[in-house]
Short mmCIF file of C-alpha atoms in Angstrom, two decimals:
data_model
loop_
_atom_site.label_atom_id
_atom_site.label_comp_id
_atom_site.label_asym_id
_atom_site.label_seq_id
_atom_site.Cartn_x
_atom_site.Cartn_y
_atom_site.Cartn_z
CA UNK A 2 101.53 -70.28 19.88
CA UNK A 3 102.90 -67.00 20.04
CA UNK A 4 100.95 -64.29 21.61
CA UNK A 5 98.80 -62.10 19.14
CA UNK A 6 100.55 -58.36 19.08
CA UNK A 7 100.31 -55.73 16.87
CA UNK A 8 103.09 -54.26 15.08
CA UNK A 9 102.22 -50.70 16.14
CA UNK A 10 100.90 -50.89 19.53
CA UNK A 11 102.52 -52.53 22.38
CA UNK A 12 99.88 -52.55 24.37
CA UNK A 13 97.66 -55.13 22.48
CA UNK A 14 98.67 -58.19 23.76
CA UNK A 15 96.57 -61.45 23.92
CA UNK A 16 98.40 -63.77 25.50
CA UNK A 17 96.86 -67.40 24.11
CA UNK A 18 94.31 -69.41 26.31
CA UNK A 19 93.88 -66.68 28.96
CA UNK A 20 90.71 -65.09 30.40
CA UNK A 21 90.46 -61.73 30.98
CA UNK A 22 88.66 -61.39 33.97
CA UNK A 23 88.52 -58.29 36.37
CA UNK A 24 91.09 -56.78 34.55
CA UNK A 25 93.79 -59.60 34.46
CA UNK A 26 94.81 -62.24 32.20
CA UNK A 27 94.09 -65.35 33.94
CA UNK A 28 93.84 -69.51 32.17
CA UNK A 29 90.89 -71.49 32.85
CA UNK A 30 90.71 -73.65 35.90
CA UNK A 31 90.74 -76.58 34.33
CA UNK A 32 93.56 -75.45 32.08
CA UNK A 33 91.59 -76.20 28.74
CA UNK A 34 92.03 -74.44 25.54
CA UNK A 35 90.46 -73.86 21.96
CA UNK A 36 92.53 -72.95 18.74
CA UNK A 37 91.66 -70.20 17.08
CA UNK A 38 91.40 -70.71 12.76
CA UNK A 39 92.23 -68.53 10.29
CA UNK A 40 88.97 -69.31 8.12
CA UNK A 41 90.90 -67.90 5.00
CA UNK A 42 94.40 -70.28 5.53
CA UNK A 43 92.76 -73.06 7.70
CA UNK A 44 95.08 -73.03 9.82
CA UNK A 45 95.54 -72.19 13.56
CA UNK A 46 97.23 -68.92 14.64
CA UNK A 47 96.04 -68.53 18.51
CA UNK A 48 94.30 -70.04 21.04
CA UNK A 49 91.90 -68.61 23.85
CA UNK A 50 91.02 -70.18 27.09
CA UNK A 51 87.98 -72.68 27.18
CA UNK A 52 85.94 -71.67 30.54
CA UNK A 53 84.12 -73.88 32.24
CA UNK A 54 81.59 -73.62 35.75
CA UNK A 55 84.12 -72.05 37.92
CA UNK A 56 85.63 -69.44 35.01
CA UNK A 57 82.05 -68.59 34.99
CA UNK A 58 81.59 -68.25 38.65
CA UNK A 59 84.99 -65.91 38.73
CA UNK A 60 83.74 -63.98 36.02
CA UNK A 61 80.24 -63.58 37.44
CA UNK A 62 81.93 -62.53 40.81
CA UNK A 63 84.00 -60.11 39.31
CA UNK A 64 81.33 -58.28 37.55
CA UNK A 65 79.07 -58.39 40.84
CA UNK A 66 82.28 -56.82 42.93
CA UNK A 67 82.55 -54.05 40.50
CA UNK A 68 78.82 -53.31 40.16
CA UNK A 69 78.45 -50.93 43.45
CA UNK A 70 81.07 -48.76 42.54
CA UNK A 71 80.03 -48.50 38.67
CA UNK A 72 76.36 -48.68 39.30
CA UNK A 73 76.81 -45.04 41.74
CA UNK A 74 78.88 -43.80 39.39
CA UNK A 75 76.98 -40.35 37.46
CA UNK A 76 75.67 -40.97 34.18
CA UNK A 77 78.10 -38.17 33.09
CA UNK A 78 80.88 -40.20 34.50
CA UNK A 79 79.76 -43.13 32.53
CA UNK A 80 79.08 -41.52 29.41
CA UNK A 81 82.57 -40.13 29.30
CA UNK A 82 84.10 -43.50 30.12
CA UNK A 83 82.25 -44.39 27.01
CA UNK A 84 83.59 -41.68 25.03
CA UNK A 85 86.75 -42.38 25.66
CA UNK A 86 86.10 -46.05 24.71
CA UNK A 87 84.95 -44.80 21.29
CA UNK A 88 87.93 -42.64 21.25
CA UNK A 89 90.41 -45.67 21.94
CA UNK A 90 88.24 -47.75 19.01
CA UNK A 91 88.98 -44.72 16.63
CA UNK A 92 92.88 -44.46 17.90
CA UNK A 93 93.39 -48.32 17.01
CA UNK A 94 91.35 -49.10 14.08
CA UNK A 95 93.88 -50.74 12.51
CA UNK A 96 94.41 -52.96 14.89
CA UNK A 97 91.19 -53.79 15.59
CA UNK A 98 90.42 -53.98 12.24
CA UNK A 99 93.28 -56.55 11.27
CA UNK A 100 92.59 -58.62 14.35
CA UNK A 101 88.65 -58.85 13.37
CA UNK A 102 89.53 -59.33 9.47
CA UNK A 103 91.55 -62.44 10.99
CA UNK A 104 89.91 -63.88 13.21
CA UNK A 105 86.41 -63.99 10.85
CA UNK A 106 88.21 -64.16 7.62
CA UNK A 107 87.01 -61.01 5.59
CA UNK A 108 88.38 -58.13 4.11
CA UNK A 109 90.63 -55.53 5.85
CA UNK A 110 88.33 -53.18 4.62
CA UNK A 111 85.23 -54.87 6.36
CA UNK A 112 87.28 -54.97 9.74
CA UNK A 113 87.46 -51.24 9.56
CA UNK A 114 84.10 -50.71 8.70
CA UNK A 115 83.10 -52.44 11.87
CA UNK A 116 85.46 -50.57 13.51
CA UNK A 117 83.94 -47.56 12.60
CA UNK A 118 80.35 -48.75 13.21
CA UNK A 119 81.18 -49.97 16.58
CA UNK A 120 82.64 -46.39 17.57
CA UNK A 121 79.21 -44.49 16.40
CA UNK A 122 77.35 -47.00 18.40
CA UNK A 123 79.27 -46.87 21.80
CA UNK A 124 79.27 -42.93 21.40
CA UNK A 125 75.25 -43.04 21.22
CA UNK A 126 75.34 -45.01 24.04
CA UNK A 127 77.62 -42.50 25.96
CA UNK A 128 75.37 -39.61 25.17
CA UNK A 129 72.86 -41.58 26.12
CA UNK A 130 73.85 -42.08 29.63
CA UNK A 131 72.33 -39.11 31.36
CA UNK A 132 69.63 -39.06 29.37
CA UNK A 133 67.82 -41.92 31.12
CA UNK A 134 64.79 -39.86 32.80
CA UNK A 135 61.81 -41.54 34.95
CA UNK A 136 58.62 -39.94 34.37
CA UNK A 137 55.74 -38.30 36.68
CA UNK A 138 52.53 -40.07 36.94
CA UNK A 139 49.33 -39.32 37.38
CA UNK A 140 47.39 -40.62 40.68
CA UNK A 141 44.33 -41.14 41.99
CA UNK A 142 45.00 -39.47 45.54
CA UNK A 143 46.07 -35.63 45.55
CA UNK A 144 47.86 -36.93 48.23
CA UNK A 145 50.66 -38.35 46.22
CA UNK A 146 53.34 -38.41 43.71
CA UNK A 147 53.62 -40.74 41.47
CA UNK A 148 57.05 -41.16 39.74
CA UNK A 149 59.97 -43.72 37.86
CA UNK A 150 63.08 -44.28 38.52
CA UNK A 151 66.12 -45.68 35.93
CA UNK A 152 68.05 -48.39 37.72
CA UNK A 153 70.40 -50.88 36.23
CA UNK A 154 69.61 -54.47 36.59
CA UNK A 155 73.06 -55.71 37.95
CA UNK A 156 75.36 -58.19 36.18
CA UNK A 157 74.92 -58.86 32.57
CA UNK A 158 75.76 -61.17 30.13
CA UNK A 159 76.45 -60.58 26.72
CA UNK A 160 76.58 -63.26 24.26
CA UNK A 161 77.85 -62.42 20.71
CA UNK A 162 78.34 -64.35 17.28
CA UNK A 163 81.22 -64.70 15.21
CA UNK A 164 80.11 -62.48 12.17
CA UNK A 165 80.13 -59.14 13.86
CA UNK A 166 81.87 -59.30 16.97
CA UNK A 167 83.17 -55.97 17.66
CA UNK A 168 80.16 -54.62 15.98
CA UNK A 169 77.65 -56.71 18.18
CA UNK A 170 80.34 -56.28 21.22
CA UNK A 171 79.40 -52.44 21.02
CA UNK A 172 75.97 -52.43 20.68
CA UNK A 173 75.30 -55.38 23.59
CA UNK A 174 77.95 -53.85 25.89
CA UNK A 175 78.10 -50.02 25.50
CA UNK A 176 74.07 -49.92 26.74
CA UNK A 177 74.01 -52.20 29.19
CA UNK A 178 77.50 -50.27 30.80
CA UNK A 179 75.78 -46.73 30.14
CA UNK A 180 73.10 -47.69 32.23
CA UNK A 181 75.01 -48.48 35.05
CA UNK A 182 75.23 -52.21 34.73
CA UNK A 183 78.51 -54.47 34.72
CA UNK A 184 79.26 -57.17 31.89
CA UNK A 185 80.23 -60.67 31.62
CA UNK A 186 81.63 -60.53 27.73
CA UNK A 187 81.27 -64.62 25.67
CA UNK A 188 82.41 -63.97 22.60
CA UNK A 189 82.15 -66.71 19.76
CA UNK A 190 84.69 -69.07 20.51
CA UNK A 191 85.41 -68.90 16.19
CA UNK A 192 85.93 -65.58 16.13
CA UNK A 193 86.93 -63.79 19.76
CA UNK A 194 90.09 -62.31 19.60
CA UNK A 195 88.52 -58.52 18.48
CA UNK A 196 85.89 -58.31 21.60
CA UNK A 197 88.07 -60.31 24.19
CA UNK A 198 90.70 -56.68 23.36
CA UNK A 199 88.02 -54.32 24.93
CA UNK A 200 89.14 -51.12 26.31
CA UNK A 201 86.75 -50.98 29.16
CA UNK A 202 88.56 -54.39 30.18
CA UNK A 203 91.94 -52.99 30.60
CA UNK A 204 92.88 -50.60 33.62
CA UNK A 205 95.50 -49.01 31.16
CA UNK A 206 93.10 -47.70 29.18
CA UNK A 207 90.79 -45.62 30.81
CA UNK A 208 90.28 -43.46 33.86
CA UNK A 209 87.94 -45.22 35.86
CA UNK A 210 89.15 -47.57 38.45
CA UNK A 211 85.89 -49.34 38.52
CA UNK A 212 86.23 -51.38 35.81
CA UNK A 213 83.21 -53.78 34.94
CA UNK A 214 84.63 -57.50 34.93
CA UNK A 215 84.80 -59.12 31.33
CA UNK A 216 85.61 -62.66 30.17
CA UNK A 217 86.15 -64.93 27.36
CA UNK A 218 84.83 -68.22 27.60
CA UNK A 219 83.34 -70.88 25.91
CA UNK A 220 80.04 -71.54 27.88
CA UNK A 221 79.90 -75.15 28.90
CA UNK A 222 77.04 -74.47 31.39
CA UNK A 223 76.50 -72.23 34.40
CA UNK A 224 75.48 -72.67 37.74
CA UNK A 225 71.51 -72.27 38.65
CA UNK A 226 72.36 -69.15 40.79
CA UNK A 227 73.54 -67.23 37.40
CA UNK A 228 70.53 -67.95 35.93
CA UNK A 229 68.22 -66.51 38.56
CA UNK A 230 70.13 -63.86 39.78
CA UNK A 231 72.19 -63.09 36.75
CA UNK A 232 70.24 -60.43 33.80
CA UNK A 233 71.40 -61.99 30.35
CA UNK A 234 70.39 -58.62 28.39
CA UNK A 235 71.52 -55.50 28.79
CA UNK A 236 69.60 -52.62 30.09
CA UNK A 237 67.87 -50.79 33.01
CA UNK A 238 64.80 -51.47 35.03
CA UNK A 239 62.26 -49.29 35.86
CA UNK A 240 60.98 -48.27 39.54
CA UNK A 241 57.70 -47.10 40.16
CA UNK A 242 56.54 -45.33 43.48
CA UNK A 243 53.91 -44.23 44.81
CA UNK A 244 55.12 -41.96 47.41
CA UNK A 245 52.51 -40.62 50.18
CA UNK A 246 53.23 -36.92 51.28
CA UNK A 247 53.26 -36.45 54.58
CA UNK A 248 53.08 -39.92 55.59
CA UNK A 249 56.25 -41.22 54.62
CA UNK A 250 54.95 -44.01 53.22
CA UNK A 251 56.49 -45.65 49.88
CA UNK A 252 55.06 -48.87 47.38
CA UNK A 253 57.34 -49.51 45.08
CA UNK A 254 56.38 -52.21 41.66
CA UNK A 255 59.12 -53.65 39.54
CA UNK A 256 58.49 -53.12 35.96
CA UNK A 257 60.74 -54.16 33.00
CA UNK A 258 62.35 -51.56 31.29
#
């Protein structure tokens, strides 16, 4: 199979059973594969790479790597890497569109739609990025101050269907990457070609160089470690602190944002 390349853009290129992971185009460890059907011919036209434990381990470890660096980025920074995410959505709708109406087997028409709903929902997001306040609270001792603070969880996983995807790729991805967090992308293994092409994925695309690790992968299990130390939904958590004036003293109590 042929990689998957659009006739006006030589940058989209999905080269068949690869993961994209920290930015490059790698195949699965154990070199296994999964075709990708046209639902409207019934007939095969790519493939993507079938992950297994240690594709899932790289991923993870990519995502984790990238997290300091993204995580201290400002939430202006982040927003506008968003924007221009939304931008690049807008620039290559057609693509996008063609690859989604493809790869779920519905109209052009409906591709583009989704195209278009996917932009409005990773530009909230961006604006959305410095807006993420912590509140003062009220205490029982004038002697402190009682306050929140936004902080992102860490690594996420997104997990996506095959109806959607670039729709459900937007609004899984675009918060849990506004609020500082890094992504580990599993698209439907039916339908993945639209959200494994990400912009945020791709170093050629946008300005930051700390890009949040993504994958592709067929989940076939992960390792106990993900599941404890990995978030599988975006978003932020909250700090609380009680902070003592004068006495330098601090409690802080995890709360779920």
């Amino acid at each position: 199979m042929r990689s998957v390349k659009d006739r006006g853009m030589a940058d989209l290129v999905i080269p068949p059973a690869r993961h994209l992971i920290d930015g490059e185009w790698v195949p699965a460890r154990e070199k296994g594969e999964l075709p990708v059907i046209d639902p409207a011919l019934g007939y095969p036209f790519h493939s993507v790479a079938r992950a297994g434990r240690q594709d899932i381990d790289d991923a993870v470890a990519a995502a984790r790597r990238a997290f300091p660096g993204w995580a201290a980025t400002s939430p202006s920074e982040r927003g506008a890497v968003l924007r221009r995410w939304a931008d690049l959505v807008t620039l290559h709708t057609e693509e996008l569109a063609g690859l989604e109406a493809r790869d779920v087997g519905k109209p052009l028409s409906g591709g583009r739609l989704n195209a278009f709903i996917a932009h409005d929902i990773i530009e909230y997001f961006a604006g959305a990025a410095d807006k993420l306040t912590g509140v003062t609270l009220p205490t029982r001792s004038p002697g402190h101050f009682g306050y929140t603070l936004q902080e992102p969880y860490g690594v996420c996983a997104v997990i996506i269907p095959w109806n959607v995807p670039m729709v459900l790729t937007a609004a899984n991805a675009a918060p849990a990457l506004a609020a500082g967090n890094t992504v580990v992308l599993k698209p439907s293994e039916v339908a993945p070609l639209a959200p494994i092409w990400t912009p945020p994925s791709r170093r050629s695309s946008l300005p930051s160089p700390r890009t949040p690790g993504r994958t592709a992968m067929r989940d076939r299990g992960c390792s106990s470690r993900h599941r404890s130390r990995t978030r599988w939904s975006p978003g932020s958590r909250r700090r609380c602190a009680a902070s003592g004036s004068g006495r330098g003293t601090r409690t802080w109590t995890w709360v779920r944002w």
